[in-house]
Amino acid sequence: MASFAYSLLLFQLVIVISLFNFSSAARRLTQDQDPSSIFQYHNGPLLTGKISINLIWYGKFKPSQRAIVSDFITAVSSTHPTTTNQPSVSTWWKITDKYYHIAKTPNSLSFSLDKQILYENYSLGKSLTTQKIVQIASKGSHRDAINVVLTASDVTVDGFCSSRCGTHGSSMGGSQAKRSKFAYIWVGNSETQCPGQCAWPFHQPIYGPQSPPLIAPNNDVGMEGMVMNLANLLAGTATNPFGNGFFQGPKEAPLEAASACPGVYGKGSYPGYAGELLVDQTSGASYNAYGVNGRKYLLPALFDPVSSTCSTLV
């Protein structure tokens, strides 16, 4: 629904209304507005309380690949510092506290990594519609949960690569007598389909300035892209879970906490350049956050609603 503008390196979130009456915001590949001028709170609820995150793996993933994502969720979930090294994933997520302060809502949000569900037999095929993504997401918990659907590199999804790298939204689940709303996120593995769009800057971009790709800290370009997109959408889910929280622009095509800062990972960034990042002296990998189990990640800047700037970790 958003314009597919000057660079596929830049991203936007879009509301999609389906036949199932759910709304979703998609991490899109464009941005052409100044977030500092019109980013605002629309008086809706933010995500609060104890929320379990369920990872639903659709298609074939190696255990080592699943660990990259689960370690990221564990790092976000921790209520205590997960590492003495700074900046950390926990430090990155701390920026979202400012949204709750502005909304005058006590920040009781806490995440926990719950179930990991494997669908390795492609039960709904290798070409998925948005409706099928919601169907898969509904296999997770329906109360106080975010169900994250992660599709393998050989799975195509409507709009994937051509206009989006992932989606977040909410839907109804449970029995007819006990219906409840749950949040969901979908992220695709772009390794073989569109790494230049959804895994930049760890792959050469297909458009725009052709700077050399960076070295991925977890040695897997596709999974690195999944973490960056998941981080983006997780921030959007917390601060705009139902389409009336914090966002920029029209409700039908909002930019949210992370997507309001497209392509920004470090200070001094500009289109085609991710910014000044930390570099591992042994591997040469670029990153901006430490996680658990010795992990390093590259996470998107979050829009600071107090200073009206994109807040980077480095």
Coordinates of C-alpha atoms in Angstrom, one line a residue:
M1 CA 0.0 0.0 0.0
A2 CA 3.0 2.3 0.4
S3 CA 4.9 3.8 -2.5
F4 CA 7.8 1.7 -3.6
A5 CA 10.2 4.7 -3.7
Y6 CA 13.7 5.7 -4.3
S7 CA 15.6 2.8 -2.7
L8 CA 14.8 -0.8 -1.8
L9 CA 17.2 -0.3 1.1
L10 CA 14.6 1.7 3.0
F11 CA 11.6 0.4 4.8
Q12 CA 8.0 1.2 5.7
L13 CA 5.2 -0.5 7.7
V14 CA 1.8 -0.9 6.1
I15 CA -1.6 -1.9 7.4
V16 CA -3.2 -4.7 5.6
I17 CA -6.9 -5.7 6.1
S18 CA -7.7 -9.3 5.2
L19 CA -10.9 -11.3 4.8
F20 CA -10.3 -12.5 8.4
N21 CA -10.7 -8.9 9.7
F22 CA -7.2 -8.6 11.1
S23 CA -4.7 -5.8 10.6
S24 CA -1.0 -6.1 10.0
A25 CA 1.9 -3.8 9.5
A26 CA 4.5 -4.9 7.1
R27 CA 8.2 -4.0 7.0
R28 CA 8.2 -2.3 3.6
L29 CA 11.0 -1.2 1.3
T30 CA 10.5 2.6 1.2
Q31 CA 10.4 5.8 3.2
D32 CA 10.0 9.3 1.9
Q33 CA 8.9 11.4 4.9
D34 CA 10.8 13.1 7.7
P35 CA 9.9 11.1 10.9
S36 CA 10.9 13.9 13.2
S37 CA 8.1 16.2 12.0
I38 CA 5.0 14.1 12.3
F39 CA 5.7 11.0 14.5
Q40 CA 3.0 11.0 17.1
Y41 CA 0.9 9.0 19.6
H42 CA -2.6 8.2 18.6
N43 CA -3.9 7.4 22.1
G44 CA -4.3 3.6 21.6
P45 CA -3.0 0.9 24.0
L46 CA 0.6 -0.3 24.0
L47 CA 1.6 -3.9 24.6
T48 CA 1.7 -4.6 28.4
G49 CA 2.0 -7.4 30.9
K50 CA 3.8 -10.7 30.7
I51 CA 4.0 -11.8 27.0
S52 CA 5.3 -15.1 25.8
I53 CA 7.0 -15.3 22.5
N54 CA 6.5 -18.4 20.5
L55 CA 8.8 -19.2 17.5
I56 CA 7.0 -21.1 14.7
W57 CA 9.5 -22.4 12.2
Y58 CA 7.9 -23.1 8.8
G59 CA 10.2 -25.1 6.6
K60 CA 13.7 -26.4 7.2
F61 CA 16.1 -24.6 9.5
K62 CA 19.3 -25.9 11.0
P63 CA 19.5 -25.9 14.8
S64 CA 22.3 -23.4 14.5
Q65 CA 20.1 -21.1 12.6
R66 CA 17.2 -21.4 15.1
A67 CA 19.7 -20.6 17.9
I68 CA 20.6 -17.2 16.3
V69 CA 17.0 -16.1 16.6
S70 CA 16.2 -17.7 19.9
D71 CA 19.3 -16.2 21.5
F72 CA 18.1 -12.8 20.3
I73 CA 14.7 -13.2 21.9
T74 CA 16.3 -14.4 25.1
A75 CA 18.5 -11.2 25.1
V76 CA 15.4 -9.0 24.6
S77 CA 13.4 -11.0 27.3
S78 CA 15.9 -10.6 30.1
T79 CA 14.9 -8.2 32.8
H80 CA 18.5 -8.0 33.9
P81 CA 21.6 -7.2 31.9
T82 CA 22.4 -10.2 29.7
T83 CA 26.0 -9.3 29.2
T84 CA 28.6 -7.0 30.7
N85 CA 29.5 -5.9 27.2
Q86 CA 27.9 -2.8 26.0
P87 CA 26.0 -1.7 24.0
S88 CA 23.7 -4.7 24.5
V89 CA 20.4 -5.9 23.1
S90 CA 18.8 -4.9 26.4
T91 CA 20.2 -1.4 26.0
W92 CA 18.6 -1.2 22.6
W93 CA 15.2 -2.3 23.8
K94 CA 15.3 0.2 26.7
I95 CA 14.5 3.0 24.3
T96 CA 10.9 1.7 24.1
D97 CA 10.5 2.8 27.8
K98 CA 10.1 6.4 26.5
Y99 CA 7.0 5.4 24.5
Y100 CA 5.2 4.2 27.7
H101 CA 6.2 7.4 29.5
I102 CA 4.6 9.6 26.9
A103 CA 1.5 7.4 26.8
K104 CA 1.4 7.6 30.6
T105 CA 1.2 3.8 30.8
P106 CA 3.2 1.9 33.3
N107 CA 5.7 -0.2 31.4
S108 CA 4.8 -3.6 32.7
L109 CA 5.8 -5.3 29.4
S110 CA 8.1 -8.4 29.8
F111 CA 8.9 -11.0 27.3
S112 CA 9.7 -14.7 27.8
L113 CA 10.7 -17.2 25.1
D114 CA 8.1 -20.0 25.3
K115 CA 7.5 -22.6 22.7
Q116 CA 9.4 -23.4 19.5
I117 CA 7.2 -25.2 17.0
L118 CA 8.6 -26.9 13.9
Y119 CA 6.7 -27.3 10.7
E120 CA 9.3 -28.9 8.5
N121 CA 6.9 -30.7 6.1
Y122 CA 5.6 -27.6 4.5
S123 CA 2.0 -28.6 5.4
L124 CA 0.5 -25.5 3.6
G125 CA 2.9 -25.6 0.7
K126 CA 5.8 -23.5 -0.3
S127 CA 3.8 -20.5 -1.5
L128 CA 1.9 -18.8 1.2
T129 CA -0.7 -16.0 1.3
T130 CA -1.1 -13.6 4.2
Q131 CA -4.1 -15.6 5.3
K132 CA -2.0 -18.7 5.5
I133 CA 0.6 -16.9 7.6
V134 CA -2.1 -16.0 10.1
Q135 CA -3.3 -19.6 10.0
I136 CA 0.2 -20.8 10.9
A137 CA 0.5 -18.1 13.6
S138 CA -2.7 -19.3 15.2
K139 CA -0.9 -22.6 16.1
G140 CA 0.8 -20.7 18.9
S141 CA -0.7 -19.5 22.1
H142 CA -3.8 -17.3 21.9
R143 CA -3.5 -15.4 25.1
D144 CA -0.8 -12.9 26.2
A145 CA 1.4 -14.1 23.3
I146 CA 3.3 -13.0 20.2
N147 CA 3.5 -15.8 17.7
V148 CA 6.4 -15.3 15.4
V149 CA 6.3 -17.2 12.1
L150 CA 9.7 -17.6 10.4
T151 CA 9.6 -19.0 6.8
A152 CA 12.5 -20.8 5.3
S153 CA 14.5 -19.6 2.3
D154 CA 12.6 -21.8 -0.1
V155 CA 9.2 -20.5 0.9
T156 CA 7.6 -17.6 -1.0
V157 CA 5.0 -15.3 0.7
D158 CA 2.7 -12.8 -0.9
G159 CA 4.6 -9.5 -1.2
F160 CA 7.9 -10.9 0.1
C161 CA 10.8 -9.1 -1.6
S162 CA 8.6 -7.1 -4.0
S163 CA 7.3 -4.9 -1.2
R164 CA 8.0 -6.2 2.2
C165 CA 10.4 -8.2 4.4
G166 CA 8.0 -9.0 7.2
T167 CA 4.7 -8.3 8.8
H168 CA 3.1 -7.8 12.2
G169 CA -0.5 -7.6 13.3
S170 CA -3.1 -9.3 15.4
S171 CA -5.9 -11.8 15.0
M172 CA -8.5 -13.7 17.0
G173 CA -7.9 -17.2 18.2
G174 CA -9.3 -19.8 20.6
S175 CA -12.6 -21.6 20.7
Q176 CA -15.9 -19.8 19.9
A177 CA -16.7 -19.5 23.6
K178 CA -13.2 -18.3 24.6
R179 CA -12.0 -16.0 21.8
S180 CA -8.9 -14.0 22.5
K181 CA -6.7 -11.6 20.5
F182 CA -3.1 -12.5 19.9
A183 CA -0.3 -10.7 18.2
Y184 CA 1.8 -12.2 15.4
I185 CA 4.9 -11.4 13.4
W186 CA 6.0 -13.0 10.2
V187 CA 9.6 -12.7 8.9
G188 CA 11.0 -14.5 5.8
N189 CA 14.5 -15.8 5.2
S190 CA 15.7 -13.8 2.2
E191 CA 19.0 -15.7 1.7
T192 CA 18.2 -17.0 -1.8
Q193 CA 15.2 -14.7 -2.8
C194 CA 16.2 -11.1 -2.0
P195 CA 19.2 -10.7 0.3
G196 CA 19.9 -7.4 -1.4
Q197 CA 16.6 -6.0 -0.1
C198 CA 16.0 -7.8 3.2
A199 CA 19.5 -8.6 4.4
W200 CA 21.3 -5.4 3.5
P201 CA 23.9 -4.3 4.6
F202 CA 25.2 -7.9 4.8
H203 CA 24.6 -8.4 1.1
Q204 CA 25.2 -6.2 -2.0
P205 CA 22.1 -4.0 -2.6
I206 CA 20.2 -4.5 -5.9
Y207 CA 19.6 -0.7 -6.1
G208 CA 21.3 2.4 -4.9
P209 CA 25.0 2.9 -3.9
Q210 CA 27.0 -0.2 -4.4
S211 CA 29.1 -0.2 -1.3
P212 CA 30.7 -3.6 -0.3
P213 CA 28.6 -5.8 1.9
L214 CA 29.5 -6.1 5.6
I215 CA 30.5 -9.4 7.2
A216 CA 27.7 -10.9 9.2
P217 CA 28.5 -11.5 12.9
N218 CA 26.7 -14.8 13.0
N219 CA 28.0 -16.0 9.7
D220 CA 24.6 -16.4 8.1
V221 CA 23.3 -13.6 5.9
G222 CA 19.8 -14.9 5.6
M223 CA 19.4 -15.3 9.4
E224 CA 21.1 -12.0 10.0
G225 CA 18.4 -10.4 7.9
M226 CA 15.7 -12.2 9.8
V227 CA 17.0 -10.8 13.1
M228 CA 17.1 -7.3 11.8
N229 CA 13.5 -7.5 10.5
L230 CA 12.3 -9.3 13.6
A231 CA 13.8 -6.6 15.8
N232 CA 12.1 -3.9 13.7
L233 CA 8.7 -5.6 13.9
L234 CA 9.0 -6.5 17.6
A235 CA 9.4 -2.8 18.4
G236 CA 6.4 -2.0 16.2
T237 CA 4.3 -4.7 17.9
A238 CA 5.0 -3.3 21.4
T239 CA 4.4 0.4 20.6
N240 CA 1.6 0.1 18.0
P241 CA 0.0 -3.3 18.5
F242 CA -3.5 -2.5 17.2
G243 CA -2.9 0.3 14.7
N244 CA -3.6 3.2 17.1
G245 CA -0.4 3.6 19.1
F246 CA 2.7 5.4 18.0
F247 CA 3.4 5.9 14.3
Q248 CA 4.1 8.4 11.6
G249 CA 1.9 9.2 8.6
P250 CA -1.5 7.8 7.7
K251 CA -2.9 4.8 9.6
E252 CA -3.1 2.8 6.4
A253 CA 0.6 3.2 5.8
P254 CA 2.3 3.9 9.2
L255 CA 6.0 4.1 10.0
E256 CA 6.6 2.8 13.5
A257 CA 9.3 2.8 16.2
A258 CA 12.1 1.2 14.0
S259 CA 10.8 1.7 10.5
A260 CA 10.7 5.4 11.1
C261 CA 14.5 5.2 10.9
P262 CA 15.0 3.1 7.8
G263 CA 18.5 2.0 7.0
V264 CA 19.9 3.6 10.1
Y265 CA 22.2 1.3 12.2
G266 CA 25.0 3.7 13.4
K267 CA 25.9 7.3 13.5
G268 CA 26.5 9.1 10.3
S269 CA 24.3 6.7 8.2
Y270 CA 22.9 7.7 4.8
P271 CA 21.2 5.7 2.0
G272 CA 23.6 3.0 1.1
Y273 CA 25.7 3.4 4.2
A274 CA 24.6 1.8 7.5
G275 CA 26.6 4.1 9.7
E276 CA 29.6 3.8 12.0
L277 CA 29.5 0.3 13.5
L278 CA 31.6 -1.9 15.8
V279 CA 33.9 -4.4 14.0
D280 CA 35.1 -7.7 15.4
Q281 CA 38.8 -7.6 15.3
T282 CA 39.1 -11.4 14.6
S283 CA 36.3 -12.0 12.0
G284 CA 35.9 -8.5 10.6
A285 CA 32.1 -8.7 11.3
S286 CA 30.1 -5.6 11.8
Y287 CA 27.6 -5.2 14.7
N288 CA 26.2 -2.8 17.2
A289 CA 24.8 -4.9 20.0
Y290 CA 26.0 -7.8 22.3
G291 CA 23.5 -10.6 23.1
V292 CA 23.6 -13.8 25.0
N293 CA 25.9 -16.8 24.5
G294 CA 28.6 -14.6 22.9
R295 CA 26.3 -13.4 20.1
K296 CA 26.7 -10.1 18.3
Y297 CA 23.8 -8.5 16.4
L298 CA 23.1 -5.6 14.1
L299 CA 19.9 -3.9 15.2
P300 CA 18.0 -1.0 13.7
A301 CA 17.9 2.4 15.2
L302 CA 14.8 3.2 17.2
F303 CA 13.0 6.5 16.9
D304 CA 13.3 8.4 20.2
P305 CA 9.9 10.1 20.7
V306 CA 11.4 12.5 23.3
S307 CA 14.2 14.0 21.2
S308 CA 12.5 13.3 17.8
T309 CA 15.7 11.6 16.6
C310 CA 16.8 8.2 15.5
S311 CA 18.6 6.7 18.4
T312 CA 21.6 4.5 17.5
L313 CA 23.6 2.3 19.9
V314 CA 26.9 3.4 18.4

